PDB file of C-alpha atoms in Angstrom:
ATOM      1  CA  UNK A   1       0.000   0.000   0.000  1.00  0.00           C
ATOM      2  CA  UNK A   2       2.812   2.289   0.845  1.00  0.00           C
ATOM      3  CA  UNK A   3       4.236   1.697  -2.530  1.00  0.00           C
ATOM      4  CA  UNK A   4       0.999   2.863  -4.054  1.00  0.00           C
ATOM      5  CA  UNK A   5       0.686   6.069  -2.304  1.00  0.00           C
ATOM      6  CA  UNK A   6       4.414   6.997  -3.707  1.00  0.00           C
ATOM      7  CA  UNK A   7       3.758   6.457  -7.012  1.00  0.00           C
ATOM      8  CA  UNK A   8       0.784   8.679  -7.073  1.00  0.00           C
ATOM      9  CA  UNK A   9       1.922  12.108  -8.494  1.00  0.00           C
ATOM     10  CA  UNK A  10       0.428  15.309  -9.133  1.00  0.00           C
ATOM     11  CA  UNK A  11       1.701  15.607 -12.733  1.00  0.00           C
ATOM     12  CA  UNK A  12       2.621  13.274 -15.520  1.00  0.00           C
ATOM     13  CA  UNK A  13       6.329  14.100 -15.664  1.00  0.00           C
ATOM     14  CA  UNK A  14       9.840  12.548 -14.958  1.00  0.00           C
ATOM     15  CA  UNK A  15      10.159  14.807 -12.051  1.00  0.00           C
ATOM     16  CA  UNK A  16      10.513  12.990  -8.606  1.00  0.00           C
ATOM     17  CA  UNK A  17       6.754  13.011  -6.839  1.00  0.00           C
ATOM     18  CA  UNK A  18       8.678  15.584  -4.262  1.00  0.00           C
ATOM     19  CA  UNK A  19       9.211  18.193  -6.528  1.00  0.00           C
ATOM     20  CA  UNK A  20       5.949  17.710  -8.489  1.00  0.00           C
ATOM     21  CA  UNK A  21       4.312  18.055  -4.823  1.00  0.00           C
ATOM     22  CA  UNK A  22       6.537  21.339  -4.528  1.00  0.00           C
ATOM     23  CA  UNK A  23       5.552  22.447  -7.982  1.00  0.00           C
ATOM     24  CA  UNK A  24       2.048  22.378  -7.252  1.00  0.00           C
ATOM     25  CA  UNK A  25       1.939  23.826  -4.015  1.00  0.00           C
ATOM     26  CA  UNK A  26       3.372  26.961  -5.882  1.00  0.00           C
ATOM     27  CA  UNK A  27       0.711  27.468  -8.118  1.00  0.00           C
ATOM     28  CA  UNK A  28      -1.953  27.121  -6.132  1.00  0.00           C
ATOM     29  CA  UNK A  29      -0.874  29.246  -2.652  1.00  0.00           C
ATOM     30  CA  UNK A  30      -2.957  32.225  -3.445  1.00  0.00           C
ATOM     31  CA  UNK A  31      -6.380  30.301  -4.072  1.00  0.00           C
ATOM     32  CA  UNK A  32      -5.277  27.560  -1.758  1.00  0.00           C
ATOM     33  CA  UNK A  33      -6.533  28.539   1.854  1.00  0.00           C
ATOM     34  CA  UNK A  34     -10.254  30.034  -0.202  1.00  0.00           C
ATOM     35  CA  UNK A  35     -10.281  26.700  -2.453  1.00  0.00           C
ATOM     36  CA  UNK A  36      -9.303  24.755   1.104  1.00  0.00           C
ATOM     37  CA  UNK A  37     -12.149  26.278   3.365  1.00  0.00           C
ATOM     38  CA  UNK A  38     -14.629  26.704   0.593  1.00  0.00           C
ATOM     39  CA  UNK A  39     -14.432  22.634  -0.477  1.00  0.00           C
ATOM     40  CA  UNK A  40     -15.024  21.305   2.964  1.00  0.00           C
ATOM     41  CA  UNK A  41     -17.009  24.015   4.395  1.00  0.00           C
ATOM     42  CA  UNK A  42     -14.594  24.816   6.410  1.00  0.00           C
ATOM     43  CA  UNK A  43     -15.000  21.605   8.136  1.00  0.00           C
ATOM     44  CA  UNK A  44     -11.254  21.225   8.579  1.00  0.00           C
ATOM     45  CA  UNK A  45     -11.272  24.008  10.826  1.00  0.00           C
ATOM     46  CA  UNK A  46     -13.202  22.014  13.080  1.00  0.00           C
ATOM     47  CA  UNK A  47     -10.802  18.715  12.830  1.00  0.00           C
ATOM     48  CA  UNK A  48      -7.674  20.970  13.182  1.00  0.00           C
ATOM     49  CA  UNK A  49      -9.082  21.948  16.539  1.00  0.00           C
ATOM     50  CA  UNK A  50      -9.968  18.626  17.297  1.00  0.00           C
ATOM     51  CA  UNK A  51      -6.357  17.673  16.923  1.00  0.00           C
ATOM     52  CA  UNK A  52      -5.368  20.505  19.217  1.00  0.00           C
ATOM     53  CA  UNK A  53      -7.433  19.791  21.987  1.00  0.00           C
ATOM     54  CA  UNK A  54      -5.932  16.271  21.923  1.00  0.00           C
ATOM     55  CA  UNK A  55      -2.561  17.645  21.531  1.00  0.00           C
ATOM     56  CA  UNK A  56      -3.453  20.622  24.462  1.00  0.00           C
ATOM     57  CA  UNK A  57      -3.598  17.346  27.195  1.00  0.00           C
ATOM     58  CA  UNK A  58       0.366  16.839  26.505  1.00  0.00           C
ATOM     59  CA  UNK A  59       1.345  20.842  27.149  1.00  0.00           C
ATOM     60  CA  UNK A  60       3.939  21.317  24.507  1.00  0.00           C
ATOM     61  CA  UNK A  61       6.750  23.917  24.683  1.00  0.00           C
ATOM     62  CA  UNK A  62       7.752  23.212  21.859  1.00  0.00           C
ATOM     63  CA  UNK A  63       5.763  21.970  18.595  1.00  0.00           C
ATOM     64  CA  UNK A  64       6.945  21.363  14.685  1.00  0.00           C
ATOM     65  CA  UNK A  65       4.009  21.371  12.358  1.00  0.00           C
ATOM     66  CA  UNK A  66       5.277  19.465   9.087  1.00  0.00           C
ATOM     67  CA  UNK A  67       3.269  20.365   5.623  1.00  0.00           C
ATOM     68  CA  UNK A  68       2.896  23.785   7.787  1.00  0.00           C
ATOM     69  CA  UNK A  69       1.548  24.610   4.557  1.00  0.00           C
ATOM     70  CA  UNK A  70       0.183  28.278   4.678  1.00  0.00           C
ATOM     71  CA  UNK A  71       0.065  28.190   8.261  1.00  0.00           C
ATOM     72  CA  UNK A  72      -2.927  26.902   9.481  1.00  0.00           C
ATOM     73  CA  UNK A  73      -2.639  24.119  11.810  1.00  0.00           C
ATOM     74  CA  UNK A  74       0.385  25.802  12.998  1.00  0.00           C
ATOM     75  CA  UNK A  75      -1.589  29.043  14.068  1.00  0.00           C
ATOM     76  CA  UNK A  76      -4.317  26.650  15.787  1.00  0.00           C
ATOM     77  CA  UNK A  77      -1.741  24.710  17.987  1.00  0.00           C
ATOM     78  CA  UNK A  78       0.020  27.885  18.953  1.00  0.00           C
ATOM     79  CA  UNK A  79      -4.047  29.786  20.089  1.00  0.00           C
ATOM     80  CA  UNK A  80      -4.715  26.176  21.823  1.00  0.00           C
ATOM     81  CA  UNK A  81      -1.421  24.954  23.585  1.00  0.00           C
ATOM     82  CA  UNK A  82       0.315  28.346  23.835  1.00  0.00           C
ATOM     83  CA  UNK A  83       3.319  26.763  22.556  1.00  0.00           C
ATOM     84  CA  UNK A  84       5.945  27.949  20.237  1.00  0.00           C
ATOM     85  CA  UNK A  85       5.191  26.057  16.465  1.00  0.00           C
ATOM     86  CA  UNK A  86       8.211  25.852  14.097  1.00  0.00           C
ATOM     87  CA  UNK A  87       6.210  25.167  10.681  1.00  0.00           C
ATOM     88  CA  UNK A  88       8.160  23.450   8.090  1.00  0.00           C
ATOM     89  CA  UNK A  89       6.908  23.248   4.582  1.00  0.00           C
ATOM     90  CA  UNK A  90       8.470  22.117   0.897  1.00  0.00           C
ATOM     91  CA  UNK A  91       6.802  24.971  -1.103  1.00  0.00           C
ATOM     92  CA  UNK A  92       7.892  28.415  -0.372  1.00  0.00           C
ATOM     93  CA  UNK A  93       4.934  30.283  -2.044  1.00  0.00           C
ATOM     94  CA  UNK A  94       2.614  28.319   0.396  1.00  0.00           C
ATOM     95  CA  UNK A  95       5.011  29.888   3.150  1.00  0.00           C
ATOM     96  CA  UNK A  96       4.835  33.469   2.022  1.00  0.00           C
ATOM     97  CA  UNK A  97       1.428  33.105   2.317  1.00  0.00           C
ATOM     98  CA  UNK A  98       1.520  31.726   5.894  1.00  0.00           C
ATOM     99  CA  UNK A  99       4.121  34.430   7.021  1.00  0.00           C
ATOM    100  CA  UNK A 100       1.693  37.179   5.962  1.00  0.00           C
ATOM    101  CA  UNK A 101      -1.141  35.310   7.786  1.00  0.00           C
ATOM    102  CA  UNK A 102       0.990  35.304  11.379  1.00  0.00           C
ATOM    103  CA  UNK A 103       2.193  38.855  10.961  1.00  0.00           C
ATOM    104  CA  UNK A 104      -1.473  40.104  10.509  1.00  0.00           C
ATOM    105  CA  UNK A 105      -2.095  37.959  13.547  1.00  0.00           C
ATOM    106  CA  UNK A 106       1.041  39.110  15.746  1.00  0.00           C
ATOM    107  CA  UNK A 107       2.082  35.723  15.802  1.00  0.00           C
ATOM    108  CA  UNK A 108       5.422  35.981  14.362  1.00  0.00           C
ATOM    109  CA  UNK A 109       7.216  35.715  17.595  1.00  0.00           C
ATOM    110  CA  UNK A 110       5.775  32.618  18.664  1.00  0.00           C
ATOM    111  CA  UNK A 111       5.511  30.519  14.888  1.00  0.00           C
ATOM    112  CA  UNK A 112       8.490  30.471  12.351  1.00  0.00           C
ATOM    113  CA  UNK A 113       8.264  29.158   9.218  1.00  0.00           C
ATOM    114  CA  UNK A 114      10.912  27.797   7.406  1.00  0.00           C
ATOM    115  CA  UNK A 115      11.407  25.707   3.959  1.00  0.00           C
ATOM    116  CA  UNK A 116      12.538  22.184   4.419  1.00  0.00           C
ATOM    117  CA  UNK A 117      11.927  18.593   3.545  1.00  0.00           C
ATOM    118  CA  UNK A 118       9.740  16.113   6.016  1.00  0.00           C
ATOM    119  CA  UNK A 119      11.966  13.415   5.040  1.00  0.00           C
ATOM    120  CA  UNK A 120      15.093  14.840   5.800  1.00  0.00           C
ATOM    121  CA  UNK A 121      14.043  17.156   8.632  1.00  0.00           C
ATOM    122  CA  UNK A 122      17.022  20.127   9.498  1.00  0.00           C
ATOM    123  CA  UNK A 123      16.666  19.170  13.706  1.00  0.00           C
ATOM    124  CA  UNK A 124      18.110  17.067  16.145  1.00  0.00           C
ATOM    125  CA  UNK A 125      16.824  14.070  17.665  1.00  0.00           C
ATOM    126  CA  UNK A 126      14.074  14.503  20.742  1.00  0.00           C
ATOM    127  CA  UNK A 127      13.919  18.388  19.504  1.00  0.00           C
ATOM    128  CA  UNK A 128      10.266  18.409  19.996  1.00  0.00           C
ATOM    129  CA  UNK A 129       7.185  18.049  23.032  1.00  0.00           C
ATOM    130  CA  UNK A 130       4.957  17.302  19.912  1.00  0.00           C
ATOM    131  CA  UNK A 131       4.876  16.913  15.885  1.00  0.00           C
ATOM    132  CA  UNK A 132       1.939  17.649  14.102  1.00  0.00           C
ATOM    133  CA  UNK A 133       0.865  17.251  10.040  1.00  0.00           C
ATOM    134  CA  UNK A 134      -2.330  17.728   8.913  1.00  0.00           C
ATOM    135  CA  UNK A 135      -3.131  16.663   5.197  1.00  0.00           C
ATOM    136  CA  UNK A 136       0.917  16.539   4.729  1.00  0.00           C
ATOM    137  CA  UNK A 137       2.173  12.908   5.233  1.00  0.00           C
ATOM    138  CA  UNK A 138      -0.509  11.859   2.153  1.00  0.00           C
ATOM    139  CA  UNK A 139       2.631  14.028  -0.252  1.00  0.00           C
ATOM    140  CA  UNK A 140       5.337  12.110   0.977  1.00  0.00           C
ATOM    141  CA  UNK A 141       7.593  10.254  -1.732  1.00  0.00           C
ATOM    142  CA  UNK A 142       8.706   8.331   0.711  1.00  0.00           C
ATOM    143  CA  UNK A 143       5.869   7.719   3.672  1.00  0.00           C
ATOM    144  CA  UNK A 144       7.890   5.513   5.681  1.00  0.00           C
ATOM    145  CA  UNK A 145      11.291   7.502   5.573  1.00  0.00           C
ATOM    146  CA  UNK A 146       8.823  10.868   6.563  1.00  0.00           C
ATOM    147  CA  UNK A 147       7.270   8.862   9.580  1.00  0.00           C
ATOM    148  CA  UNK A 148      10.620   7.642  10.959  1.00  0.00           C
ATOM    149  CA  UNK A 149      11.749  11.219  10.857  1.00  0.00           C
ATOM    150  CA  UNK A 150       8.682  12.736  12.749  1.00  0.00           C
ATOM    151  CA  UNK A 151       9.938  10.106  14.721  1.00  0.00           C
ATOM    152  CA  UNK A 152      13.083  10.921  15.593  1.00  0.00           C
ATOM    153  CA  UNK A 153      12.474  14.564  16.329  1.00  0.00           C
ATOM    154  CA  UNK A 154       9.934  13.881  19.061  1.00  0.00           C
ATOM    155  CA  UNK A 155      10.972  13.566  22.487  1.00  0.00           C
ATOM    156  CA  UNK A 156      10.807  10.011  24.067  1.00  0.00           C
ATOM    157  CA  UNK A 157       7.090   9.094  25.285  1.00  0.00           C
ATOM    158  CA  UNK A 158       5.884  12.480  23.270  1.00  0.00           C
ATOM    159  CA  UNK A 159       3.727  12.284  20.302  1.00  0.00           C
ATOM    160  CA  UNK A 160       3.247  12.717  16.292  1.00  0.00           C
ATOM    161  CA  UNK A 161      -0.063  13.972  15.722  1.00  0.00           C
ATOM    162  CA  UNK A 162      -1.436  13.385  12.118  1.00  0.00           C
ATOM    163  CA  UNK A 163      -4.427  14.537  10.349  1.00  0.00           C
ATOM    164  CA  UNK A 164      -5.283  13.216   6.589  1.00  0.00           C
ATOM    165  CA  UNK A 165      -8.170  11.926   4.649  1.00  0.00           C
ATOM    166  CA  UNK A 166      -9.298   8.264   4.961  1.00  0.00           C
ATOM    167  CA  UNK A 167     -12.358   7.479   2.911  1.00  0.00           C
ATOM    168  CA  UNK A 168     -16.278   7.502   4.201  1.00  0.00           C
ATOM    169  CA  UNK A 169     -17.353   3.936   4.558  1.00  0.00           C
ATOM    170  CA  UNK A 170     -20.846   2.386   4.528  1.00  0.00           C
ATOM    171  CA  UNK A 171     -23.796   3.570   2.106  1.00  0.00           C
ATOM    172  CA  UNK A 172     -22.503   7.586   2.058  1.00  0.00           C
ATOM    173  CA  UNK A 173     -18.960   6.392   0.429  1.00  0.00           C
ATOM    174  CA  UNK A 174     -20.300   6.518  -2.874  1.00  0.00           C
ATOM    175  CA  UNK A 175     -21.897   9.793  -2.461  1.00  0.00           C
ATOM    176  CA  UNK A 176     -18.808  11.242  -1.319  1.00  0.00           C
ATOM    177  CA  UNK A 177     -16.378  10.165  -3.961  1.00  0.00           C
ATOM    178  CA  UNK A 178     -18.563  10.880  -6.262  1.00  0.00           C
ATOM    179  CA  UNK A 179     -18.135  14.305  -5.380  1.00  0.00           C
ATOM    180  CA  UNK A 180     -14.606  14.047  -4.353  1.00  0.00           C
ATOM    181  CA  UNK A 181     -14.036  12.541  -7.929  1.00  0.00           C
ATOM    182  CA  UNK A 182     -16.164  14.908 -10.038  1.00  0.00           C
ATOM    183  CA  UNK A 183     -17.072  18.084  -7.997  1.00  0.00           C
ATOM    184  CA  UNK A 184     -14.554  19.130  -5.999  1.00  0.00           C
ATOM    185  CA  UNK A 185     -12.052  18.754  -8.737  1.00  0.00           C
ATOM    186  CA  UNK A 186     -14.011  20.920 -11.574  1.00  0.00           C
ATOM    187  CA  UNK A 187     -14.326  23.674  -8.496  1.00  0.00           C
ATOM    188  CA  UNK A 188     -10.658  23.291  -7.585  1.00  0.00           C
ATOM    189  CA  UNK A 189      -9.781  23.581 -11.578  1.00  0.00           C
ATOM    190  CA  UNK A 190     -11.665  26.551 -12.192  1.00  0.00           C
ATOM    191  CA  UNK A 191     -10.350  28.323  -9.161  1.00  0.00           C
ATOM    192  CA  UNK A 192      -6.733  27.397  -9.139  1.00  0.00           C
ATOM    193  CA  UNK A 193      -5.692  27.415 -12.434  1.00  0.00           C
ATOM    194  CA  UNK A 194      -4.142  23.923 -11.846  1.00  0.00           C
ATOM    195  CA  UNK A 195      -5.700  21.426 -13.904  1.00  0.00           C
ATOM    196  CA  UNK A 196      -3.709  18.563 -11.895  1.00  0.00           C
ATOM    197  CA  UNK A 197      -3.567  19.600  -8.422  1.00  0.00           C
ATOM    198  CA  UNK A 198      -7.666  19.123  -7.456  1.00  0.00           C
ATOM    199  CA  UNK A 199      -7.628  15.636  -9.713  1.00  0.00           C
ATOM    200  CA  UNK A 200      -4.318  14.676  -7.368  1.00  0.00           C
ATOM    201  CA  UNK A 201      -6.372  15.159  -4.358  1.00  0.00           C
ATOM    202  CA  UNK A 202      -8.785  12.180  -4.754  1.00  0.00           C
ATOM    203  CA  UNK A 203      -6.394   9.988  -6.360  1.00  0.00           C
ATOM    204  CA  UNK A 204      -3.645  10.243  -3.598  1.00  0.00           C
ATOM    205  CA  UNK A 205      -6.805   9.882  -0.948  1.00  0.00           C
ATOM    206  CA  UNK A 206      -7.841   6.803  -2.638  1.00  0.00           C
ATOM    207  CA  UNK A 207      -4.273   5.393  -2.633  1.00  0.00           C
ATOM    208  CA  UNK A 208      -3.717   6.326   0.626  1.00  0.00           C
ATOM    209  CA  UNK A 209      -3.449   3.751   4.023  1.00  0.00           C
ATOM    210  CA  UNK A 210      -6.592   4.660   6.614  1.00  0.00           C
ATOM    211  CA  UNK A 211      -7.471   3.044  10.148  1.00  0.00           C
ATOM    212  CA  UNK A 212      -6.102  -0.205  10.997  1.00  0.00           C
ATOM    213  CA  UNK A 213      -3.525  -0.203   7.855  1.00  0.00           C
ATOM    214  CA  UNK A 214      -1.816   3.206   8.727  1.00  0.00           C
ATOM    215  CA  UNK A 215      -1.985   2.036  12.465  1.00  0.00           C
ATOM    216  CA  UNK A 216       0.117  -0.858  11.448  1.00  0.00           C
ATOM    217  CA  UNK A 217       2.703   1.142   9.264  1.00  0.00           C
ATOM    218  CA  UNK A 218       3.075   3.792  12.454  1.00  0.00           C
ATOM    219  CA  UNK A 219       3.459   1.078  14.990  1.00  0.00           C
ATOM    220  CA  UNK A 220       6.244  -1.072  12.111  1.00  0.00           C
ATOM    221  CA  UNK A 221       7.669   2.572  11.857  1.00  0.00           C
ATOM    222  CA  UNK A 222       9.186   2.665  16.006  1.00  0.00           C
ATOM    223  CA  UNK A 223       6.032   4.381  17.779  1.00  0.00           C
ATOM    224  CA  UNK A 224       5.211   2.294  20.647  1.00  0.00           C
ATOM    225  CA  UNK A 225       1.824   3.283  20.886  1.00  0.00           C
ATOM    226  CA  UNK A 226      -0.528   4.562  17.944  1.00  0.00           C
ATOM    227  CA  UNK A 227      -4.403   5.434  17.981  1.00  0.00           C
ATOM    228  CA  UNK A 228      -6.842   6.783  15.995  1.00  0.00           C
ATOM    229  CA  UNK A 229     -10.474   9.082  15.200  1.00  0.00           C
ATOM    230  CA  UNK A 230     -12.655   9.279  12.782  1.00  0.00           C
ATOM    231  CA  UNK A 231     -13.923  12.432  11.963  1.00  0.00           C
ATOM    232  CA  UNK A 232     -16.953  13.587   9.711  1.00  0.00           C
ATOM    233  CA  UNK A 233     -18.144   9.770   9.088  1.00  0.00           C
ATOM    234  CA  UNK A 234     -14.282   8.897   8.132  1.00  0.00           C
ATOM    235  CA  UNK A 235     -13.611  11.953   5.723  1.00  0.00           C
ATOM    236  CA  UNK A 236     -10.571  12.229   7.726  1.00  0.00           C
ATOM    237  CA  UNK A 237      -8.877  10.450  10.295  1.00  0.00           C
ATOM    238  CA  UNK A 238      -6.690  11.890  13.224  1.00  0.00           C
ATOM    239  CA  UNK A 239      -3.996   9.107  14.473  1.00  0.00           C
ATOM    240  CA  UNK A 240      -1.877  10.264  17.820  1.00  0.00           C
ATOM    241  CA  UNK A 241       1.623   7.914  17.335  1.00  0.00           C
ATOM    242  CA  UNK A 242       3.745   8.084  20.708  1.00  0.00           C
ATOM    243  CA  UNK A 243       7.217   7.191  20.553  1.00  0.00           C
TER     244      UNK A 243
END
């Protein structure tokens, strides 16, 4: 299954899936937080909090938010847990866009952003009190190298905290992906600009280990410990791994 997932790319090129993932990223960061909120009605505000509140029980100092994307998740964690959030992203438009975001918020002394790779993350080992990713780990080219590093950088008995799509099970899953596979794409096309990047979205979802599988990989990864949510009928799943 893990194989799958890394062979699903955003565009049809010779590029490695990291830099297509990067690629895309950068064309869509202006649309990308209207197209985000707007396709899930804002619904994912609501599971990022979710994630917080579980994450608030472990009072982190210190947090990384991998994927950090524009900024988000990390903005949420650092409102809920009053801890400093390093975000870390691949796509530096997607950053811009976040650093404007915490600036308007006078956040910017308690989240930096920075440009890096989840797979080879820039920190030391037991850096962090917690690691989060929402919607990130899906965009790894490698998922098992990126979970052994948000691994390594979280303190012993601390946890990774990961938010992604799963799929909705029972007689609504064909409902759903038949908008996830028709609807949300056309929308995502028309307002990004990126004929790719909305289509990528259900394929990498449908590709993508849920529930007992990714509980498997996490626990085959190191973490001693791993559970899991479903949120919204199984649109998306939060899993708590503690090392």
């Amino acid at each position: 299954m893990t194989n799958d997932i890394n062979k699903v790319t955003p565009y049809n090129s010779e590029a490695t899936k990291k830099s297509q993932v990067e690629d895309m990223f950068d064309n869509i960061a202006p649309k990308y937080d209207l197209l985000n909120h707007a396709l899930s009605m804002k619904i994912d505000v609501l599971w990022r909090n979710k994630l917080v509140r579980m994450m608030k029980e472990d009072a982190p100092q210190e947090v990384l938010d991998v994927a950090t994307g524009t900024g988000d998740l990390a903005i949420a964690v650092e409102k809920g847990t009053n801890a400093k959030v390093v975000g870390l992203d691949l796509s530096q438009q997607m950053l811009n866009v976040g650093v404007i975001k915490i600036k308007k918020l006078k956040l910017d002394g308690k989240i930096s952003m920075q440009k890096g790779d989840a797979e080879n993350l820039p920190f030391e080992d037991n850096r962090f009190d917690a690691v989060s990713v929402a919607f990130g780990v899906r965009n790894f080219e490698n998922l098992t190298k990126g979970l052994a590093e948000l691994r390594r950088v979280v303190k012993e008995n601390k946890s990774v905290y990961i938010l992604e799509f799963s799929k909705v099970e029972g007689f609504l899953g064909p409902f759903y992906m038949f908008y996830f596979k028709n609807i949300l794409p056309a929308i995502g096309r028309l307002v990004s600009k990126d004929n790719r990047a909305y289509t990528y979205l259900p394929d990498s979802v449908n590709a993508f280990p849920f529930g007992e599988k990714m509980r498997q990989i996490l626990l085959d990864t190191g973490f001693k410990k791993v559970e899991y949510k479903k949120l919204s009928l199984g649109i998306a799943t939060i899993y708590k791994a503690t090392k």
